[in-house]
Amino acid sequence: MSFDNVTSLVSIKTHVPSGPKYWRSLDQLANTPQFREFVEREFPTEASSMFDGNGLDGNSRRTVLKMMAASFGLAGLTACRRPIEHIFPNSKGVENYSPGEKYLYSTVTSLAGQVAGLVVETHDGRPTKIEGNPLHPNSLGAATALAQASLLNLYDPDRSWKVLQGGNESSWEKFEAFAKSLNLGDGTGLRFLSESVVSPSLMALRAATLKKFPKAKWVEYESFQRTEGRVGATLAFGEPVTPQTHFDKAKVILGLDSDFLGLDWQTPLPTKQYSSGRRIAAEEDLEKMNRLYAVESQFSMTGANADHRLRMRGSAVKQFAIDVATALGAIPGLNVVNNGAADRRAKFLAAVVKDLKAAGKDALVITSPRQPAIVHALALLMNQVLGSLGNTIEVVKVSVEERVESGVDALKALAGEMSGGQVSTLVMLGGNPAYTAPADLQFAGNLAKIATSIHLGYDPNETAAVSKWHLPEAHYLESWGDAVAGVVASIQQPMIEPIFGGRTASELVALISGNKDVKAHDIVKNYWLSQWPEKSAAGKAGEPAREQLWRKSLHDGIVNPGTAQSGAKLTADAKKIAAAVAAEPKPVAGGIEIGFVPSSQMWDGRYANNGWMQECPDPMTKLVWGNAALVSGATAAKIKAGDGQMIAISRGGMKIQAAVLIQPGHADDSITIALGYGRTHCGRVGKDVGFDAGPLRTTDAMWYASGVEVTPTGERYVHSTTQERGLAEHLQERPVFREVNVAEYKSNPKAIEEMSEIPALHSVYPEISYTQGNQWGMAIDLGTCTGCNACVVACQAENNTPVVGKEQVIKGREMHWIRMDRYYVGSEDEPRAVEQPLPCMQCENAPCENVCPVAATTHSPEGLNDMVYNRCVGTRYCSNNCPFKVRHFNFLNFHKNDPDIHSMVHNPDVTVRMRGVMEKCTYCVQRIQETKITAKVDGRREIKDGEIKTACQQTCPADAIVFGNINDPESRVSKLKKQERNYAMLAELDIRPRTTYLARLRNPNPELEA
Ligand code: SF4
């Protein structure tokens, strides 16, 4: 090594003084002593302790040496960490089945009425991985974090596994006998309560059942229902319609409290469409980039992706919508109101209106299921005035089958009947109304009064506890069903027999109604066969046409490909909407407001027992294993409670307690709390985790409630958050996240590159040539990534990554191979937020490799930074030397106490690591190897571009991750890396990461940017 090189290394310019400051937490922004200590340590205080509470000091060099000696000793003693147990082959094989090979099946799932097509990977009859179905219009090959995590629910040992009668064990036979003995007559007193029904065969069964029992009623209720949208559309058009948005066609989008990139939609479609308007493949795309404005209370993922964001209380959004509609000329005669924060609000409003008008038919105004019906009507009217109705948004008429009593009003009516003794038999098809129903309905108390209450449920939850009968429900991966999205239907086919003997909603309805088909398969298949003509074009000679179509539908995952639903030609009634606006109650000024949102992890509580979701950091708060009362800094000062301090929140005689977390950018005088926590009747994982805000939610305040009283209790609570993970001294002032405005980029395409200065660098090690064969690399587009976490869960599922629990996360021992870093930019009150996925960078000059004393981490000829697990002795030198802190150490045998059934979720192509080894992203090396073997079997030498997809890439709804051979100049990844936006993080350290980023381009309105 020459001294010249040392000089050049010393002169590295580490930061750009003029660039924006990115910060992850308020401690970092204030540069508190605690934060200084944190970054100097690089790891959380207890992360370095080898063991808990046994007196061993993790900082002691002697302890490390003792442990290493013990490791070597054990290695010599046993030469293997696993006990030897003999297995014997089964001499009989299953036809058309090769043990060890993976098989893919199409199926479909739904959440809160939103349908997603899936492809499920199975190994030896076990579903092990969920992907999106590329043929399904709502999925287009991607899957959300929740959809992927639903796999773990299948193997939940705390699932409902026995029929209960009055809390005592019973059987399906006894229930069948009971059901037959029910004398339901004309259905008087018979009520069905289900979640949103999207199954055509169940809709048909429902119609037949209600025909047989004409006095019976069927109510649909979801904790997060889109009823307000339907009511608003009916107000606008005089009949119920479903809006269909085309974000890909929109140039200017105004989101009125809309979190379309996060909680409002549970399919990948909006992200797919929106991100296509942010993707820059060629220069002309710069002109086409969309612009997003967000108006909201809590900092949502949509707000984080917005070019401009205006924070206001949720209840104030209605007036803002009225003002925008008025300024657009949609409702003449009303005055634009400037209430509070006039300058910023008025400026924002004027700029938005001008931009929307300029975009015309390419504009899109969208709101949220949390906003009242009038805001939905106004949004539709604004789109009509702009000319975008029919272009960026269409409305589709709701079919007769879908028109049932639904939503909170329908549930209220049902609760009234229950209370009044008009319900004798209540059949609950899934869900957990005793936990999710508004508190004022006292659903659990009313349920206990009913003579015959039957609950079909996935777990023995709060509703099961007060029902006379509880029946285990089958998971969607173990049952037949179907679902329709628009006009595209899919068959839900099982991959595994019901593990705990569960049955489906359709089977229960068929049993109670005496339907001729009682098996889910027959109900679904006979329904679809009845829909198809005897002969179809798909039919082959000698094979019944409908049977052929059935098989094709199962194979493809969609029944009717290519069917496009055309929007209805309807006109919104401006006069009617103006009259409704005038009749709207005025928002309550002053006081503190509480807002309720679904949890990004628990949804409405149904994922409470899912360890993957409990430990998947919330995209914005970075909280795991719990929720919090989110407030702005100003509100925290007003209520005299800061981070981790407990407060009592009371409203209308009800009171809850929750711990405060200051959320930069949150609206003032407002508290947001995610629902779905504080479960009392669920499995071991989710019981009593977080705070249940449900008692404050009532029928008149499902989303926002004003006039709450807040009192600090004086107690403290420890939040488990990952927001400062990976922050190290050397990352503080370096441009690890890069973004520029489109205008700046157009005038200076080198703007990204110029953010860091890279001197001539020379490695002290001999240069290795990576110019031969496949050389794997990755590019992550920060311009399209929305921070949705789908890649985090995909990686966990694919690579058997363990769940470590709240206490271990607090100690900094979470194991995710992709860390989602969220940074804020700007002030605490008005920050922007950005997200950056951070897997192992697969550095060519990997700092981790040089320090490993046993060469457990080495480089492969194809450029992968490999981990040899059975060589690792756990010194963790590599982690200390990793500048990105993306290596994760198994401090404990995290899989050891997993229930046996959990091992069924493991991917057999990947090891299940034991205690004492370092692990990290491998670019899904198992997928690389599998494809290479397939290519070899096919007699090919070359692997096609796109043939290998890493798990994170495959699931990403934004197509933000591209993996491939960087030695192939025509590969997608090579082309992306040639873009001026491409940059390597910490390139000035000469580590040569194989994973690089495409800088984010923002598209701000110059009028607001000034
Ligand atoms: S990269 Fe990950 S977080 Fe970003 S959009 Fe894709 S899946 Fe979501």
mmCIF file with all atom_site columns, C-alpha atoms and ligand atoms in Angstrom, residues 785-791 820 837 956-958 960-961, ligand 1:
data_model
loop_
_atom_site.group_PDB
_atom_site.id
_atom_site.type_symbol
_atom_site.label_atom_id
_atom_site.label_alt_id
_atom_site.label_comp_id
_atom_site.label_asym_id
_atom_site.label_entity_id
_atom_site.label_seq_id
_atom_site.pdbx_PDB_ins_code
_atom_site.Cartn_x
_atom_site.Cartn_y
_atom_site.Cartn_z
_atom_site.occupancy
_atom_site.B_iso_or_equiv
_atom_site.pdbx_formal_charge
_atom_site.auth_seq_id
_atom_site.auth_comp_id
_atom_site.auth_asym_id
_atom_site.auth_atom_id
_atom_site.pdbx_PDB_model_num
ATOM   1  C  CA  . CYS A 1 785 ? -40.426 2.482  -3.661 1.00 0.00 ? 785 CYS A CA  1
ATOM   2  C  CA  . THR A 1 786 ? -43.264 3.484  -1.368 1.00 0.00 ? 786 THR A CA  1
ATOM   3  C  CA  . GLY A 1 787 ? -41.955 1.793  1.770  1.00 0.00 ? 787 GLY A CA  1
ATOM   4  C  CA  . CYS A 1 788 ? -44.811 -0.719 1.881  1.00 0.00 ? 788 CYS A CA  1
ATOM   5  C  CA  . ASN A 1 789 ? -42.874 -3.472 3.704  1.00 0.00 ? 789 ASN A CA  1
ATOM   6  C  CA  . ALA A 1 790 ? -43.963 -6.186 1.250  1.00 0.00 ? 790 ALA A CA  1
ATOM   7  C  CA  . CYS A 1 791 ? -40.310 -6.953 0.525  1.00 0.00 ? 791 CYS A CA  1
ATOM   8  C  CA  . MET A 1 820 ? -36.606 -0.307 5.842  1.00 0.00 ? 820 MET A CA  1
ATOM   9  C  CA  . PRO A 1 837 ? -34.902 -0.506 1.744  1.00 0.00 ? 837 PRO A CA  1
ATOM   10 C  CA  . CYS A 1 956 ? -42.635 -5.544 -4.817 1.00 0.00 ? 956 CYS A CA  1
ATOM   11 C  CA  . PRO A 1 957 ? -45.840 -3.783 -5.917 1.00 0.00 ? 957 PRO A CA  1
ATOM   12 C  CA  . ALA A 1 958 ? -43.808 -0.811 -7.138 1.00 0.00 ? 958 ALA A CA  1
ATOM   13 C  CA  . ALA A 1 960 ? -38.703 -0.899 -7.402 1.00 0.00 ? 960 ALA A CA  1
ATOM   14 C  CA  . ILE A 1 961 ? -36.218 -3.761 -7.143 1.00 0.00 ? 961 ILE A CA  1
HETATM 15 S  S1  . SF4 B 2 .   ? -38.966 -1.998 -2.387 1.00 0.00 ? 1   SF4 B S1  1
HETATM 16 FE FE1 . SF4 B 2 .   ? -40.039 -2.977 -0.688 1.00 0.00 ? 1   SF4 B FE1 1
HETATM 17 S  S2  . SF4 B 2 .   ? -40.912 -1.292 0.485  1.00 0.00 ? 1   SF4 B S2  1
HETATM 18 FE FE2 . SF4 B 2 .   ? -40.331 -0.469 -1.503 1.00 0.00 ? 1   SF4 B FE2 1
HETATM 19 S  S3  . SF4 B 2 .   ? -42.254 -0.609 -2.674 1.00 0.00 ? 1   SF4 B S3  1
HETATM 20 FE FE3 . SF4 B 2 .   ? -41.034 -2.450 -3.100 1.00 0.00 ? 1   SF4 B FE3 1
HETATM 21 S  S4  . SF4 B 2 .   ? -41.811 -3.953 -1.640 1.00 0.00 ? 1   SF4 B S4  1
HETATM 22 FE FE4 . SF4 B 2 .   ? -42.521 -1.960 -0.922 1.00 0.00 ? 1   SF4 B FE4 1
#
